[in-house]
Short mmCIF file of C-alpha atoms and ligand atoms in Angstrom, two decimals:
data_model
loop_
_atom_site.label_atom_id
_atom_site.label_comp_id
_atom_site.label_asym_id
_atom_site.label_seq_id
_atom_site.Cartn_x
_atom_site.Cartn_y
_atom_site.Cartn_z
CA MET R 417 -3.65 -42.71 23.76
CA HIS R 418 -1.23 -42.59 20.71
CA LYS R 419 2.13 -44.49 20.69
CA VAL R 420 3.96 -41.65 19.37
CA GLY R 421 7.95 -42.90 18.54
CA ILE R 422 10.30 -40.15 18.87
CA VAL R 423 14.09 -41.25 17.05
CA GLY R 424 17.26 -38.96 16.61
CA TRP R 425 15.96 -36.25 19.91
CA ARG R 426 19.57 -35.91 21.02
CA GLY R 427 20.65 -33.97 17.73
CA MET R 428 20.31 -30.91 16.87
CA VAL R 429 16.70 -30.78 15.45
CA GLY R 430 15.67 -33.26 17.99
CA SER R 431 16.67 -31.28 21.32
CA VAL R 432 14.74 -28.74 20.11
CA LEU R 433 11.96 -30.63 19.11
CA MET R 434 11.82 -31.85 22.68
CA GLU R 435 12.49 -28.77 24.41
CA ARG R 436 9.14 -27.60 22.61
CA MET R 437 7.39 -30.13 23.19
CA LEU R 438 8.05 -29.61 26.81
CA SER R 439 7.03 -25.93 27.18
CA GLU R 440 3.83 -26.48 24.88
CA ASN R 441 2.55 -30.13 26.96
CA ASP R 442 2.86 -31.78 23.94
CA PHE R 443 3.65 -35.37 26.16
CA SER R 444 0.83 -35.37 28.04
CA LYS R 445 -1.11 -35.84 25.07
CA VAL R 446 0.79 -38.98 23.28
CA LYS R 447 2.61 -42.10 25.12
CA THR R 448 5.89 -41.18 24.18
CA TYR R 449 8.63 -43.88 23.12
CA LEU R 450 12.54 -42.87 22.86
CA PHE R 451 14.77 -44.33 19.92
CA SER R 452 18.56 -44.33 19.22
CA THR R 453 20.71 -45.90 17.63
CA SER R 454 23.73 -45.34 20.96
CA LEU R 455 21.56 -45.16 24.40
CA LYS R 456 19.36 -48.01 23.95
CA GLY R 457 18.56 -49.84 26.68
CA GLU R 458 19.51 -47.23 28.85
CA ASN R 459 17.26 -45.12 31.15
CA ALA R 460 14.54 -42.31 28.93
CA PRO R 461 14.22 -38.20 30.69
CA LYS R 462 11.44 -38.21 32.56
CA TYR R 463 8.97 -36.93 30.37
CA ASP R 464 5.12 -37.16 30.89
CA ASN R 465 3.49 -40.35 29.96
CA CYS R 466 7.23 -41.05 28.19
CA HIS R 467 8.02 -45.20 28.18
CA GLU R 468 10.91 -46.16 30.67
CA TYR R 469 13.38 -47.30 28.50
CA ILE R 470 14.83 -46.07 25.59
CA LEU R 471 14.17 -48.57 22.58
CA ASP R 472 16.71 -49.39 19.65
CA SER R 473 16.05 -47.39 17.12
CA ASP R 474 16.89 -49.97 14.66
CA SER R 475 14.28 -52.55 16.04
CA ILE R 476 11.01 -53.38 13.56
CA GLU R 477 9.39 -54.91 15.96
CA HIS R 478 9.52 -52.45 18.49
CA LEU R 479 9.19 -49.60 15.71
CA ARG R 480 5.72 -50.53 14.06
CA THR R 481 3.99 -51.35 17.47
CA MET R 482 3.82 -47.42 17.08
CA ASP R 483 0.92 -44.42 15.64
CA ILE R 484 3.29 -42.64 14.40
CA ILE R 485 7.11 -42.17 14.00
CA LEU R 486 8.42 -38.77 14.53
CA THR R 487 12.44 -38.87 13.21
CA CYS R 488 15.16 -36.58 12.78
CA GLN R 489 17.74 -38.40 12.82
CA GLY R 490 18.72 -38.19 9.70
CA GLY R 491 18.44 -38.89 5.60
CA ASP R 492 20.74 -42.11 6.39
CA TYR R 493 18.06 -43.18 8.60
CA THR R 494 14.91 -42.77 6.80
CA LYS R 495 16.51 -44.30 4.08
CA ASP R 496 17.20 -47.88 5.72
CA ILE R 497 14.52 -48.18 7.87
CA HIS R 498 11.42 -46.69 6.17
CA PRO R 499 11.20 -49.32 3.62
CA LYS R 500 11.43 -52.08 5.75
CA LEU R 501 8.30 -50.56 7.63
CA ARG R 502 6.22 -49.99 5.41
CA GLN R 503 7.33 -53.63 4.10
CA SER R 504 6.62 -55.25 7.20
CA GLY R 505 3.23 -53.92 6.79
CA TRP R 506 3.40 -51.29 9.22
CA GLU R 507 0.41 -48.67 8.09
CA GLY R 508 1.24 -45.65 10.85
CA ILE R 509 1.99 -42.09 10.37
CA TRP R 510 6.03 -41.31 9.14
CA ILE R 511 7.01 -37.35 10.02
CA ASP R 512 11.09 -36.54 9.02
CA ALA R 513 12.81 -34.07 9.33
CA ALA R 514 15.65 -35.95 6.84
CA SER R 515 15.44 -34.86 3.01
CA ALA R 516 15.22 -38.19 1.54
CA LEU R 517 11.13 -38.78 0.96
CA ARG R 518 10.05 -34.85 -0.01
CA MET R 519 10.09 -35.25 -3.07
CA ASN R 520 8.69 -38.92 -3.40
CA GLU R 521 4.77 -38.00 -4.58
CA ASP R 522 2.18 -39.64 -1.96
CA ALA R 523 4.86 -37.29 0.40
CA VAL R 524 3.62 -34.09 1.58
CA ILE R 525 6.31 -31.27 2.56
CA VAL R 526 4.61 -29.94 5.90
CA LEU R 527 5.03 -26.37 6.96
CA ASP R 528 1.06 -26.03 7.82
CA PRO R 529 1.54 -21.50 8.19
CA ILE R 530 1.73 -21.65 4.09
CA ASN R 531 -0.02 -25.41 3.31
CA GLY R 532 -1.81 -26.13 6.33
CA LYS R 533 -5.24 -26.80 4.23
CA HIS R 534 -3.24 -29.27 2.02
CA ILE R 535 -1.70 -31.03 5.09
CA GLU R 536 -5.43 -31.53 6.55
CA LYS R 537 -6.56 -33.48 3.22
CA SER R 538 -4.13 -35.01 3.26
CA LEU R 539 -4.17 -36.88 6.42
CA ASP R 540 -8.13 -36.97 5.68
CA ALA R 541 -6.63 -38.44 2.16
CA GLY R 542 -4.82 -41.40 3.47
CA ILE R 543 -1.35 -40.07 3.04
CA LYS R 544 1.13 -41.19 5.60
CA ASP R 545 4.75 -40.00 4.94
CA PHE R 546 5.07 -36.42 6.30
CA ILE R 547 8.17 -34.75 5.88
CA GLY R 548 9.85 -31.11 6.96
CA GLY R 549 10.91 -28.77 4.08
CA ASN R 550 14.59 -27.95 3.91
CA CYS R 551 15.52 -25.59 6.56
CA THR R 552 15.72 -21.93 4.27
CA VAL R 553 13.10 -23.30 2.08
CA SER R 554 10.88 -23.22 5.14
CA LEU R 555 12.19 -19.87 6.46
CA MET R 556 11.74 -18.52 2.64
CA LEU R 557 8.50 -19.18 2.89
CA MET R 558 7.81 -18.03 6.48
CA GLY R 559 8.28 -14.69 5.60
CA LEU R 560 7.84 -14.23 1.77
CA GLY R 561 4.90 -17.27 1.39
CA LYS R 562 1.51 -14.33 1.00
CA LEU R 563 4.14 -12.64 -2.43
CA PHE R 564 4.01 -16.85 -3.61
CA GLU R 565 0.27 -16.92 -3.04
CA GLU R 566 -0.84 -13.61 -4.49
CA ASP R 567 0.95 -14.88 -7.70
CA LEU R 568 3.19 -11.26 -7.39
CA VAL R 569 6.41 -13.67 -8.05
CA GLU R 570 8.11 -14.16 -11.08
CA TRP R 571 11.34 -15.36 -10.35
CA MET R 572 13.36 -14.55 -7.82
CA THR R 573 17.15 -15.77 -5.94
CA SER R 574 17.74 -16.47 -2.55
CA MET R 575 22.08 -16.36 -1.05
CA THR R 576 22.17 -17.59 1.47
CA TYR R 577 24.06 -17.74 4.76
CA GLN R 578 22.94 -20.40 7.26
CA ALA R 579 24.55 -21.65 10.29
CA ALA R 580 27.18 -24.53 11.24
CA SER R 581 24.32 -25.57 13.96
CA GLY R 582 22.35 -26.59 9.89
CA ALA R 583 25.19 -29.72 9.82
CA GLY R 584 24.46 -30.86 12.93
CA ALA R 585 25.19 -31.53 15.95
CA LYS R 586 28.99 -32.87 15.93
CA ASN R 587 29.69 -29.43 13.20
CA MET R 588 28.11 -27.20 15.79
CA ILE R 589 30.97 -27.86 18.03
CA GLU R 590 33.90 -28.71 15.78
CA LEU R 591 33.15 -24.63 14.88
CA LEU R 592 33.68 -23.52 18.51
CA GLU R 593 36.30 -25.98 18.93
CA GLN R 594 37.80 -23.93 15.75
CA MET R 595 37.17 -20.73 17.67
CA LYS R 596 39.15 -21.92 20.42
CA PHE R 597 42.06 -22.71 18.05
CA PHE R 598 41.97 -19.01 16.99
CA GLY R 599 41.91 -17.35 20.15
CA ASP R 600 44.23 -19.70 22.02
CA ALA R 601 46.59 -18.97 19.26
CA TYR R 602 45.82 -15.35 19.76
CA LEU R 603 46.67 -15.13 23.06
CA SER R 604 49.56 -16.83 23.16
CA GLN R 605 50.78 -14.24 20.13
CA ARG R 606 49.63 -11.31 22.24
CA GLN R 607 51.42 -12.88 25.72
CA SER R 608 54.40 -12.87 23.80
CA ASN R 609 54.14 -10.19 21.59
CA SER R 610 52.44 -7.79 22.95
CA ALA R 611 53.39 -5.11 20.38
CA ALA R 612 52.29 -7.07 17.35
CA ASN R 613 50.11 -5.02 15.26
CA ALA R 614 47.05 -5.93 13.86
CA LEU R 615 48.87 -7.00 9.92
CA GLU R 616 51.16 -9.27 12.52
CA PHE R 617 47.72 -10.84 14.13
CA GLU R 618 46.18 -11.99 10.67
CA LYS R 619 49.67 -13.24 9.05
CA ASN R 620 49.48 -16.15 12.52
CA MET R 621 45.77 -16.63 12.32
CA THR R 622 45.91 -16.63 8.59
CA GLU R 623 48.85 -19.56 9.40
CA ASN R 624 46.88 -21.29 11.39
CA PHE R 625 44.23 -22.07 8.77
CA SER R 626 46.45 -25.53 7.40
CA HIS R 627 47.38 -26.18 11.23
CA PRO R 628 48.09 -29.66 11.63
CA LYS R 629 45.71 -29.70 14.27
CA PHE R 630 43.69 -27.47 13.11
CA PRO R 631 40.13 -29.48 13.93
CA LYS R 632 38.11 -29.29 10.37
CA GLU R 633 37.32 -33.22 10.71
CA CYS R 634 33.21 -31.95 9.99
CA PHE R 635 33.31 -29.19 7.76
CA GLY R 636 37.03 -30.37 5.79
CA HIS R 637 37.60 -26.70 5.99
CA PRO R 638 38.50 -23.76 7.84
CA LEU R 639 34.88 -21.98 8.67
CA ALA R 640 35.88 -19.73 11.78
CA LEU R 641 37.50 -17.05 10.11
CA SER R 642 36.19 -18.25 7.03
CA LEU R 643 32.74 -19.07 4.63
CA LEU R 644 31.90 -22.29 2.55
CA PRO R 645 30.08 -21.71 -0.40
CA TRP R 646 28.99 -24.31 -0.77
CA ILE R 647 26.85 -27.43 1.54
CA ASP R 648 26.01 -30.69 0.36
CA ILE R 649 26.34 -32.68 -3.18
CA LYS R 650 26.99 -31.34 -6.93
CA MET R 651 24.54 -31.72 -8.95
CA PRO R 652 24.14 -32.64 -12.74
CA ASN R 653 23.31 -28.94 -13.09
CA GLU R 654 26.21 -27.46 -11.62
CA GLN R 655 24.14 -26.78 -8.70
CA SER R 656 25.01 -28.07 -4.67
CA LYS R 657 21.81 -30.21 -4.04
CA GLU R 658 21.00 -27.13 -1.14
CA GLU R 659 20.91 -25.17 -4.18
CA TRP R 660 18.84 -27.29 -6.19
CA LYS R 661 15.91 -28.38 -3.08
CA ALA R 662 15.29 -24.16 -3.43
CA GLN R 663 13.12 -24.19 -6.20
CA VAL R 664 11.74 -27.96 -5.88
CA GLU R 665 10.55 -28.07 -1.81
CA ALA R 666 8.87 -23.97 -2.38
CA ASN R 667 7.08 -25.13 -5.78
CA LYS R 668 6.16 -28.57 -3.89
CA ILE R 669 5.18 -26.61 -0.90
CA LEU R 670 2.53 -24.05 -2.21
CA GLN R 671 1.61 -26.45 -4.80
CA ASN R 672 2.49 -24.54 -8.13
CA LYS R 673 1.24 -25.85 -11.54
CA GLU R 674 3.18 -23.40 -13.02
CA ILE R 675 7.26 -23.23 -10.96
CA VAL R 676 8.30 -20.76 -10.25
CA PRO R 677 12.11 -20.37 -10.71
CA ILE R 678 14.15 -19.85 -7.85
CA ASP R 679 17.93 -20.46 -7.60
CA GLY R 680 21.43 -19.05 -5.75
CA THR R 681 24.55 -19.69 -4.11
CA CYS R 682 24.11 -21.10 -0.07
CA VAL R 683 26.87 -19.94 1.45
CA ARG R 684 27.92 -21.60 5.19
CA VAL R 685 28.87 -18.97 7.90
CA ALA R 686 30.62 -18.80 11.42
CA SER R 687 27.08 -18.49 13.15
CA LEU R 688 25.79 -20.99 15.23
CA ARG R 689 22.06 -20.54 14.66
CA CYS R 690 20.01 -19.23 11.99
CA HIS R 691 20.03 -19.22 9.10
CA SER R 692 20.18 -15.35 7.42
CA GLN R 693 18.69 -15.09 3.29
CA ALA R 694 18.96 -12.21 0.46
CA PHE R 695 16.49 -12.13 -2.13
CA THR R 696 16.09 -10.23 -5.09
CA LEU R 697 12.51 -10.46 -6.40
CA LYS R 698 11.90 -10.45 -10.53
CA LEU R 699 7.65 -9.33 -9.46
CA LYS R 700 5.26 -10.18 -12.57
CA LYS R 701 3.90 -5.99 -12.04
CA SER R 702 5.00 -3.08 -10.56
CA VAL R 703 3.95 -3.12 -6.51
CA SER R 704 4.13 -0.76 -3.96
CA ILE R 705 6.45 -1.40 -0.50
CA GLU R 706 3.60 -0.41 1.47
CA ARG R 707 2.11 -3.50 -0.61
CA VAL R 708 4.59 -5.97 0.12
CA GLU R 709 5.29 -4.84 3.66
CA SER R 710 1.59 -5.45 4.16
CA LEU R 711 1.51 -8.44 2.78
CA ILE R 712 4.06 -9.87 4.55
CA ASN R 713 2.55 -8.15 7.47
CA GLU R 714 -0.32 -10.23 7.36
CA SER R 715 1.03 -13.61 6.50
CA ASN R 716 1.56 -15.28 10.13
CA SER R 717 1.94 -14.52 13.36
CA TRP R 718 5.62 -14.35 13.40
CA THR R 719 6.42 -12.97 10.47
CA GLU R 720 7.67 -9.42 11.26
CA VAL R 721 8.08 -6.36 8.82
CA ILE R 722 11.95 -4.66 10.04
CA ALA R 723 11.67 -1.05 8.80
CA ASN R 724 14.91 -0.48 6.12
CA ASP R 725 16.93 1.97 8.52
CA LYS R 726 20.04 1.07 9.81
CA GLU R 727 19.57 1.16 13.59
CA GLU R 728 16.84 -1.42 13.64
CA THR R 729 18.60 -3.58 10.90
CA LEU R 730 21.82 -4.25 12.80
CA GLN R 731 19.13 -4.83 15.73
CA LYS R 732 16.76 -6.75 14.81
CA LEU R 733 18.05 -8.63 11.32
CA THR R 734 20.32 -10.85 12.63
CA PRO R 735 20.85 -14.04 14.11
CA ALA R 736 22.14 -12.70 17.48
CA TYR R 737 18.06 -11.30 17.70
CA VAL R 738 16.58 -13.95 16.60
CA THR R 739 17.91 -16.95 17.82
CA GLY R 740 16.74 -19.33 20.53
CA THR R 741 12.52 -17.44 18.99
CA MET R 742 9.97 -17.89 16.50
CA LYS R 743 10.38 -14.53 15.07
CA ILE R 744 10.35 -14.19 10.91
CA PRO R 745 12.15 -10.91 10.57
CA VAL R 746 12.00 -9.85 7.14
CA GLY R 747 13.94 -6.03 6.13
CA ARG R 748 16.05 -4.38 3.71
CA ILE R 749 12.65 -3.97 2.06
CA ARG R 750 13.49 -2.02 -0.96
CA LYS R 751 12.96 -0.93 -4.55
CA MET R 752 16.25 -2.26 -6.86
CA THR R 753 18.51 -0.31 -8.64
CA LEU R 754 17.80 -2.68 -11.75
CA GLY R 755 13.83 -1.52 -12.00
CA ASP R 756 10.28 -1.19 -10.69
CA GLN R 757 10.15 -4.52 -10.60
CA TYR R 758 13.04 -5.78 -9.36
CA LEU R 759 12.64 -5.92 -5.61
CA ASN R 760 15.19 -6.78 -2.48
CA ALA R 761 14.97 -8.04 1.19
CA PHE R 762 16.70 -9.90 4.02
CA SER R 763 15.24 -12.28 6.32
CA VAL R 764 16.70 -14.69 9.50
CA GLY R 765 15.17 -17.52 11.23
CA ASP R 766 15.66 -20.06 13.58
CA GLN R 767 16.37 -22.46 10.94
CA LEU R 768 15.77 -25.75 14.46
CA LEU R 769 12.77 -24.22 15.07
CA TRP R 770 11.01 -22.99 12.15
CA GLY R 771 13.31 -24.48 9.59
CA ALA R 772 13.00 -27.38 11.34
CA ALA R 773 11.51 -29.02 14.22
CA GLU R 774 8.49 -26.84 14.72
CA PRO R 775 6.98 -27.64 11.25
CA LEU R 776 7.47 -31.17 12.84
CA ARG R 777 5.80 -30.94 16.47
CA ARG R 778 2.55 -28.76 14.83
CA VAL R 779 1.69 -31.45 12.08
CA LEU R 780 1.60 -34.26 14.73
CA LEU R 781 -0.63 -32.70 16.76
CA MET R 782 -2.52 -32.01 13.72
CA ALA R 783 -2.72 -35.94 13.25
CA LEU R 784 -3.19 -36.50 16.71
CA LYS R 785 -6.45 -34.91 15.84
CA GLN R 786 -7.59 -37.51 13.16
N1 NAP D 1727 19.80 -28.84 11.78
C1 NAP D 1727 18.56 -28.53 11.33
O1 NAP D 1727 19.54 -26.83 11.68
C2 NAP D 1727 18.30 -28.85 10.46
C3 NAP D 1727 16.99 -28.09 9.84
C4 NAP D 1727 16.33 -29.00 9.00
C5 NAP D 1727 16.55 -30.34 8.27
N2 NAP D 1727 17.20 -31.31 9.48
C6 NAP D 1727 17.75 -32.65 9.16
O2 NAP D 1727 17.54 -33.35 10.46
C7 NAP D 1727 17.70 -34.26 9.95
C8 NAP D 1727 18.68 -34.03 11.92
O3 NAP D 1727 19.38 -33.27 11.50
P1 NAP D 1727 20.41 -32.38 12.87
O4 NAP D 1727 21.52 -31.70 12.76
O5 NAP D 1727 19.65 -32.57 14.04
O6 NAP D 1727 21.18 -33.72 13.27
P2 NAP D 1727 22.50 -33.96 14.53
O7 NAP D 1727 22.65 -33.21 15.05
O8 NAP D 1727 24.24 -34.44 13.65
O9 NAP D 1727 22.17 -35.30 15.03
C9 NAP D 1727 21.67 -37.08 14.39
C10 NAP D 1727 22.21 -37.84 15.93
O10 NAP D 1727 23.43 -37.81 15.60
C11 NAP D 1727 23.83 -38.71 16.72
N3 NAP D 1727 24.48 -37.85 17.43
C12 NAP D 1727 25.34 -38.86 17.46
N4 NAP D 1727 27.27 -37.82 18.13
C13 NAP D 1727 25.78 -36.43 18.36
C14 NAP D 1727 26.29 -35.55 19.48
N5 NAP D 1727 27.05 -35.02 20.01
N6 NAP D 1727 24.98 -34.79 19.82
C15 NAP D 1727 24.00 -34.89 19.26
N7 NAP D 1727 23.46 -36.02 18.62
C16 NAP D 1727 24.31 -36.76 18.26
C17 NAP D 1727 22.51 -38.65 17.99
O11 NAP D 1727 21.25 -40.23 17.16
P3 NAP D 1727 21.61 -41.32 18.23
O12 NAP D 1727 20.82 -40.67 19.60
O13 NAP D 1727 21.15 -42.45 17.47
O14 NAP D 1727 23.67 -41.35 18.72
C18 NAP D 1727 21.07 -37.82 16.85
O15 NAP D 1727 20.07 -38.05 17.33
C19 NAP D 1727 19.06 -34.26 9.27
O16 NAP D 1727 18.19 -35.10 8.10
C20 NAP D 1727 18.43 -32.87 8.34
O17 NAP D 1727 18.75 -32.76 7.25
C21 NAP D 1727 18.49 -30.51 9.47
#
């Protein structure tokens, strides 16, 4: 039985990965070793075939006894541990949620419904580093990948609405704390002045944005009752790094020789889970809406076209509907008034499932079959 070390299993991505592995009975297929920076030495959860104790995630000695390491611990961990392990002569398979190694020439970005054959060939060829893609990129390709595969897209913009949990467990909790802060302030104002009008409530809430006790250590700014149109660091070309990833990663996953330009603005919003995206696509030729819809519907078994109808859209094209599921609804599909080759679309996907944990567990299963 292969020895699989899992690091970062109690974080946002890691917890969802554990849930999926449990529900798909994956633990019975491997001997699992759980690693942690903060819980080393404690009893491990009682999964099938799981080593009794939690091991130290910084221990090269223990890590290098694994056949496969799957990490959801983050980029700093990868940058620290991956080179040390490889320098120690470790030749196992490294599967990673972090972006640190994604653009390395000898690393494959994994999203098997789109590039499954390339993953298999790479495993056969002895490639050792398999990295999950950026969450919005993976979710975009799950929904619209077929349009790229059919070489229909001249360029695309993607405007994102990204959930708080995309920034990690602590950030998601901070959003809840911010909501509580506003909730408490609203209740106390209502108790002291039951006749206050909406504008008075709004002014009180707005004042709380700059309250010295307002919880904002993780995001640095209010996200509740607001939004944050910047994610990650600034790149030399003025994009944020999250925006930069869209073009480079999507083209790498699609193995495009000719780069399809993709750009847009990435925005953090106060949803808990699920990333939503609004797309404008310039198509290379005129394609009917029926053809676009059937290509999207045919893409894979998780993608679903939502009719461009108010009720269906508000019911099915929202984080509230998609959260915790593998569904990738794509809707608002219509020709734009800009011209016949300009297509509008909107999609929602659970960034912790298809945007992170699911491609990792699926490449783990593919690696086990090798
Ligand atoms: N979140 C997403 O939607 C998403 C999507 C795609 C890719 N990614 C990437 O995946 C990697 C992991 O992201 P993540 O969002 O899962 O990070 P996270 O929730 O911050 O967890 C990372 C680690 O933080 C530690 N931790 C500290 N306080 C914690 C708390 N209160 N609850 C849980 N864990 C806590 C845990 O390590 P110890 O057990 O060692 O203490 C955990 O494994 C990152 O590189 C990220 O960029 C994330």
